[in-house]
XYZ file of C-alpha atoms in Angstrom:
305
model
C -71.157 42.369 56.339
C -69.086 39.863 54.365
C -66.338 42.337 53.400
C -62.967 41.909 55.056
C -62.438 45.664 54.876
C -65.610 46.285 56.882
C -64.641 43.992 59.730
C -65.310 45.624 63.130
C -66.741 48.808 61.581
C -70.206 48.115 62.989
C -71.897 45.563 65.218
C -75.520 45.784 64.019
C -77.124 46.136 60.602
C -80.662 46.705 59.322
C -81.264 45.553 55.747
C -84.384 46.913 54.053
C -85.327 44.797 51.025
C -81.814 43.574 50.171
C -81.691 42.753 46.453
C -80.236 39.541 45.110
C -78.109 40.457 42.054
C -74.326 40.416 42.320
C -72.158 40.653 39.222
C -68.825 39.143 38.340
C -65.978 41.258 37.021
C -66.734 40.032 33.504
C -70.343 41.204 33.726
C -69.310 44.542 35.212
C -66.731 45.076 32.476
C -69.256 44.209 29.767
C -71.737 46.690 31.249
C -69.056 49.373 31.299
C -68.338 48.778 27.630
C -72.043 49.011 26.751
C -72.455 52.323 28.543
C -69.234 53.725 27.116
C -70.304 52.787 23.598
C -73.654 54.514 24.097
C -71.853 57.591 25.435
C -69.359 57.563 22.558
C -66.283 57.355 24.746
C -63.560 54.810 25.592
C -64.436 52.307 28.335
C -61.666 53.601 30.581
C -61.695 55.722 33.740
C -60.411 58.681 31.765
C -62.892 58.210 28.954
C -65.879 57.861 31.275
C -65.006 60.853 33.444
C -64.380 63.033 30.408
C -67.978 62.901 29.180
C -69.593 63.979 32.447
C -72.265 62.407 34.667
C -75.274 63.657 32.686
C -74.019 61.996 29.511
C -73.415 58.736 31.379
C -76.959 58.793 32.762
C -78.340 59.279 29.265
C -76.121 56.480 27.967
C -77.301 54.166 30.728
C -80.910 54.959 29.888
C -80.239 54.093 26.244
C -78.736 50.734 27.200
C -81.685 50.014 29.502
C -84.162 50.819 26.743
C -82.381 48.476 24.341
C -82.775 45.616 26.814
C -86.393 46.517 27.429
C -87.172 46.254 23.705
C -85.411 42.912 23.263
C -87.275 39.906 24.746
C -84.256 37.720 23.961
C -81.896 39.765 26.139
C -82.265 37.605 29.247
C -82.822 38.866 32.770
C -82.241 42.524 31.943
C -85.260 42.506 29.682
C -87.439 42.275 32.796
C -85.515 44.347 35.301
C -82.935 46.330 33.331
C -80.967 47.521 36.339
C -77.416 47.915 35.110
C -75.658 48.176 38.435
C -75.107 45.778 41.331
C -72.330 44.872 43.771
C -69.322 43.445 41.942
C -67.513 40.338 43.144
C -63.997 41.528 42.465
C -62.312 39.207 44.952
C -60.992 42.176 46.903
C -63.512 44.772 48.052
C -66.283 42.166 47.840
C -64.601 38.767 48.011
C -67.756 36.608 48.158
C -71.487 37.007 47.520
C -73.577 37.736 50.649
C -75.449 34.397 50.912
C -72.222 32.407 50.651
C -70.343 34.676 53.028
C -73.093 34.583 55.621
C -73.373 30.803 55.366
C -69.629 30.643 56.020
C -70.053 32.705 59.180
C -68.187 35.769 57.937
C -70.828 38.043 59.460
C -71.768 36.140 62.609
C -70.432 38.849 64.929
C -72.902 41.386 63.511
C -76.537 41.423 64.663
C -78.870 41.540 61.656
C -82.444 42.738 61.165
C -83.976 42.092 57.727
C -87.232 43.684 56.587
C -88.933 43.251 53.231
C -92.348 44.245 51.938
C -94.851 41.645 50.804
C -95.448 43.063 47.312
C -92.053 44.476 46.410
C -92.080 44.472 42.634
C -95.508 46.058 42.228
C -93.802 49.443 42.679
C -91.518 48.856 39.688
C -94.563 47.963 37.637
C -96.481 51.028 38.829
C -93.716 53.440 37.787
C -93.217 51.736 34.425
C -89.658 50.495 34.903
C -90.540 46.809 34.563
C -91.506 44.863 31.470
C -95.186 43.920 31.402
C -95.543 40.138 31.383
C -99.170 39.464 30.520
C -99.193 36.235 28.489
C -98.462 32.626 29.350
C -95.723 32.588 26.700
C -93.975 35.553 28.311
C -94.303 33.975 31.744
C -92.757 30.717 30.504
C -89.833 32.595 28.951
C -89.352 34.558 32.171
C -89.104 31.318 34.166
C -86.594 29.918 31.675
C -84.465 33.075 31.632
C -84.049 32.921 35.399
C -83.762 29.136 35.640
C -86.701 28.839 38.014
C -87.466 25.335 39.323
C -90.103 23.258 37.580
C -93.471 23.702 39.209
C -92.708 27.046 40.843
C -94.971 29.088 38.571
C -97.747 26.495 38.901
C -97.367 26.671 42.660
C -97.942 30.416 42.632
C -101.001 29.905 40.460
C -102.364 27.425 43.001
C -101.962 30.034 45.745
C -103.795 32.661 43.668
C -105.937 30.806 41.110
C -107.884 33.918 40.053
C -104.831 36.157 39.646
C -103.944 37.437 36.168
C -100.608 36.522 34.594
C -99.154 39.930 35.454
C -99.811 39.439 39.172
C -98.249 35.964 39.121
C -95.165 37.408 37.427
C -94.909 40.289 39.898
C -95.324 37.949 42.872
C -92.594 35.593 41.650
C -90.240 38.424 40.719
C -90.817 40.100 44.099
C -89.714 36.948 45.876
C -86.821 36.241 43.516
C -85.275 39.691 43.816
C -86.196 40.627 47.381
C -88.415 38.526 49.649
C -87.007 35.016 49.378
C -83.504 36.398 49.025
C -83.879 38.381 52.253
C -85.280 35.308 53.985
C -82.267 33.290 52.832
C -79.829 35.893 54.108
C -81.513 35.844 57.506
C -81.472 32.045 57.683
C -77.841 31.736 56.565
C -76.802 34.332 59.117
C -78.729 32.610 61.911
C -77.439 29.122 61.077
C -73.878 30.406 61.171
C -74.399 31.732 64.686
C -75.398 35.333 64.049
C -78.249 36.916 65.963
C -80.970 37.545 63.388
C -84.442 39.074 63.245
C -86.816 38.944 60.287
C -89.848 41.080 59.536
C -92.157 41.945 56.655
C -94.204 45.033 55.885
C -97.794 44.308 54.851
C -99.536 47.661 55.172
C -101.929 48.426 52.300
C -104.285 51.276 51.677
C -107.474 51.434 49.635
C -109.646 54.523 49.296
C -111.727 56.239 46.602
C -108.534 57.536 45.008
C -107.171 54.060 44.416
C -105.105 51.466 46.221
C -101.491 51.295 47.333
C -99.826 47.959 47.877
C -97.152 46.926 50.345
C -94.562 47.594 47.690
C -90.849 48.308 47.502
C -89.649 51.102 49.820
C -93.090 51.625 51.387
C -91.722 50.467 54.739
C -88.853 52.960 54.897
C -90.833 56.130 55.771
C -92.611 54.280 58.566
C -89.363 52.926 60.002
C -87.725 56.366 59.957
C -90.786 58.310 61.064
C -90.867 60.658 58.062
C -94.122 59.340 56.612
C -95.611 62.859 56.848
C -93.316 64.102 54.073
C -95.593 65.197 51.220
C -93.074 63.926 48.672
C -93.889 60.394 49.833
C -97.619 60.613 49.130
C -97.421 58.386 46.069
C -95.357 55.787 47.908
C -97.725 55.414 50.855
C -101.010 56.432 49.201
C -101.606 59.978 50.383
C -101.664 61.596 53.791
C -101.099 59.117 56.637
C -104.015 58.093 58.816
C -103.992 57.833 62.625
C -103.398 54.094 62.206
C -100.381 54.904 60.033
C -98.969 57.160 62.746
C -99.320 54.312 65.237
C -97.628 51.897 62.834
C -94.711 54.262 62.346
C -94.315 54.754 66.090
C -94.131 50.984 66.611
C -91.576 50.517 63.840
C -89.408 53.445 64.937
C -89.388 52.071 68.476
C -88.436 48.563 67.294
C -85.661 49.844 65.034
C -84.280 52.051 67.797
C -84.429 49.208 70.320
C -82.538 46.960 67.916
C -79.893 49.619 67.305
C -79.490 50.214 71.027
C -79.797 46.700 72.489
C -79.831 44.235 69.593
C -83.416 43.176 70.396
C -86.307 44.721 68.398
C -88.949 43.037 70.523
C -89.813 39.749 68.797
C -88.191 36.294 68.696
C -84.945 35.826 66.816
C -84.722 33.477 63.831
C -83.707 30.027 65.067
C -85.161 27.654 62.427
C -86.448 27.918 58.815
C -90.099 28.166 59.870
C -89.507 30.691 62.639
C -92.189 33.373 63.007
C -91.420 36.787 61.575
C -92.829 40.124 62.609
C -95.563 41.326 60.264
C -96.131 45.085 60.216
C -99.653 46.291 59.372
C -101.804 49.304 60.200
C -103.880 47.208 62.595
C -103.902 48.102 66.274
C -101.006 45.786 67.017
C -98.438 43.652 65.268
C -97.482 40.092 66.002
C -95.202 37.373 64.711
C -96.751 35.533 61.779
C -96.092 32.418 59.774
C -93.777 32.505 56.744
C -95.420 33.117 53.374
C -97.141 30.040 51.955
C -95.079 30.270 48.766
C -91.769 29.814 50.579
C -91.839 26.042 50.170
C -91.889 26.500 46.396
C -88.361 27.918 46.552
C -86.886 24.927 48.374
C -85.120 23.679 45.233
C -83.998 27.114 44.093
C -80.465 28.252 44.703
C -79.488 31.876 44.448
C -76.550 32.000 42.011
C -75.449 35.264 40.508
C -78.143 36.715 38.302
C -76.491 37.054 34.925
C -77.641 39.472 32.214
């Protein structure tokens, strides 16, 4: 939406859980060198293509594991994702929050949807570092430059929660929820028509519980929640209430694609209601998350490894 080369290619966009990292050319080049070294090849286009995709995947996994084992490795110790959009000044000339604030995307209607417990999925599949002590939580806050008082604010909202849940809640908002909210607000302030929603469907049964975690909203929005391959993501076979939820989301997404109006009020101020999707009989606009105020002093610079 903020790319010059994409101008006039589309007039509406739906962003599911947009993630906050963007990397500079220097970071991208350093990552390339790390992967090439692990693959035993030169960090050049020819060197990388010569070893084949399987070898590059294995090399990337080795680099990820090295970060995971090193608590002093900064942000990649927690979420060792090696790849992100690169601000090269050409294909991507500016990071999305800045570009949207400048009005570069105002001609495109935008619908943003995030889940309420994004990062719990990464924890469940074992791709995230376990932060279970106060010392680890303090280091995490320092590594990401979080504002003073933010962690304490989350504790106040969930005083009985273990350290791991506080960490996952903060990381969910840092990477996805608050970032998506900021994109929506920047776009709206610059004159773009904007709609914001969150997915809060959970499921608890004798087999366990499934949270409203990353990607759980996608099958419901596309109507393929019956796919057996998605059982882990949504917690087993869908219930009648799940079918109703999917029908409502599919209808809203289709209405937005067709008319630009998904059926709830557009974002027009920071505390504007946002649609909350649940498996209840109906959905309605709700208030922003109570933790949003804790991010007031937090900017979203590039997340650096």
